[in-house]
Amino acid sequence: MALGFLIIGLGILIAPLPGPGGVPVIALGLVLLLRNSWWAKRQFIRAQHARPKWVYPFRRLMRKKPEIAPVFWQQALRAEKVVLRKRPSRQLIRVRKRARRLLRRAFR
């Protein structure tokens, strides 16, 4: 359990850095913690009921065959929605489409 908490703490420290480095590290720590602690399982289920949109990406990353690229794409779209309250510009839509094509090619 201590190793799981340590890895989650490391992921939280990495999270503010550019890139998605913190999310997979936190997911790995959660996997270790959830497999070894009944208390953590109950807390995770409570969090899932309270904030399903926040917990869902972690659940997808904790599967046996995680869908890494779709999870990051979904989170990028959510972040874009928070940052841009108005309708996105045409340039942003083009950049998004190019990024999606590159991700699809990379993870085939």
PDB file of C-alpha atoms in Angstrom, residues 7-8 10-17 19-27 58:
ATOM      1  CA  ILE A   7       3.537   6.361  -6.842  1.00  0.00           C
ATOM      2  CA  ILE A   8       0.296   8.386  -6.630  1.00  0.00           C
ATOM      3  CA  LEU A  10       4.858  11.078  -7.626  1.00  0.00           C
ATOM      4  CA  GLY A  11       2.118  11.296 -10.268  1.00  0.00           C
ATOM      5  CA  ILE A  12       0.618  14.336  -8.562  1.00  0.00           C
ATOM      6  CA  LEU A  13       4.042  16.003  -8.586  1.00  0.00           C
ATOM      7  CA  ILE A  14       4.512  15.200 -12.283  1.00  0.00           C
ATOM      8  CA  ALA A  15       0.982  16.306 -13.294  1.00  0.00           C
ATOM      9  CA  PRO A  16       1.681  20.079 -13.588  1.00  0.00           C
ATOM     10  CA  LEU A  17       4.528  19.458 -16.041  1.00  0.00           C
ATOM     11  CA  GLY A  19       2.332  16.537 -21.257  1.00  0.00           C
ATOM     12  CA  PRO A  20       0.141  13.793 -19.872  1.00  0.00           C
ATOM     13  CA  GLY A  21       2.818  12.238 -17.644  1.00  0.00           C
ATOM     14  CA  GLY A  22       0.920  12.421 -14.378  1.00  0.00           C
ATOM     15  CA  VAL A  23      -2.237  10.526 -15.342  1.00  0.00           C
ATOM     16  CA  PRO A  24      -0.631   7.141 -16.201  1.00  0.00           C
ATOM     17  CA  VAL A  25       1.584   7.309 -13.112  1.00  0.00           C
ATOM     18  CA  ILE A  26      -1.425   8.032 -10.886  1.00  0.00           C
ATOM     19  CA  ALA A  27      -3.329   5.185 -12.576  1.00  0.00           C
ATOM     20  CA  PHE A  58      -8.667   6.315 -14.450  1.00  0.00           C
TER      21      PHE A  58
END
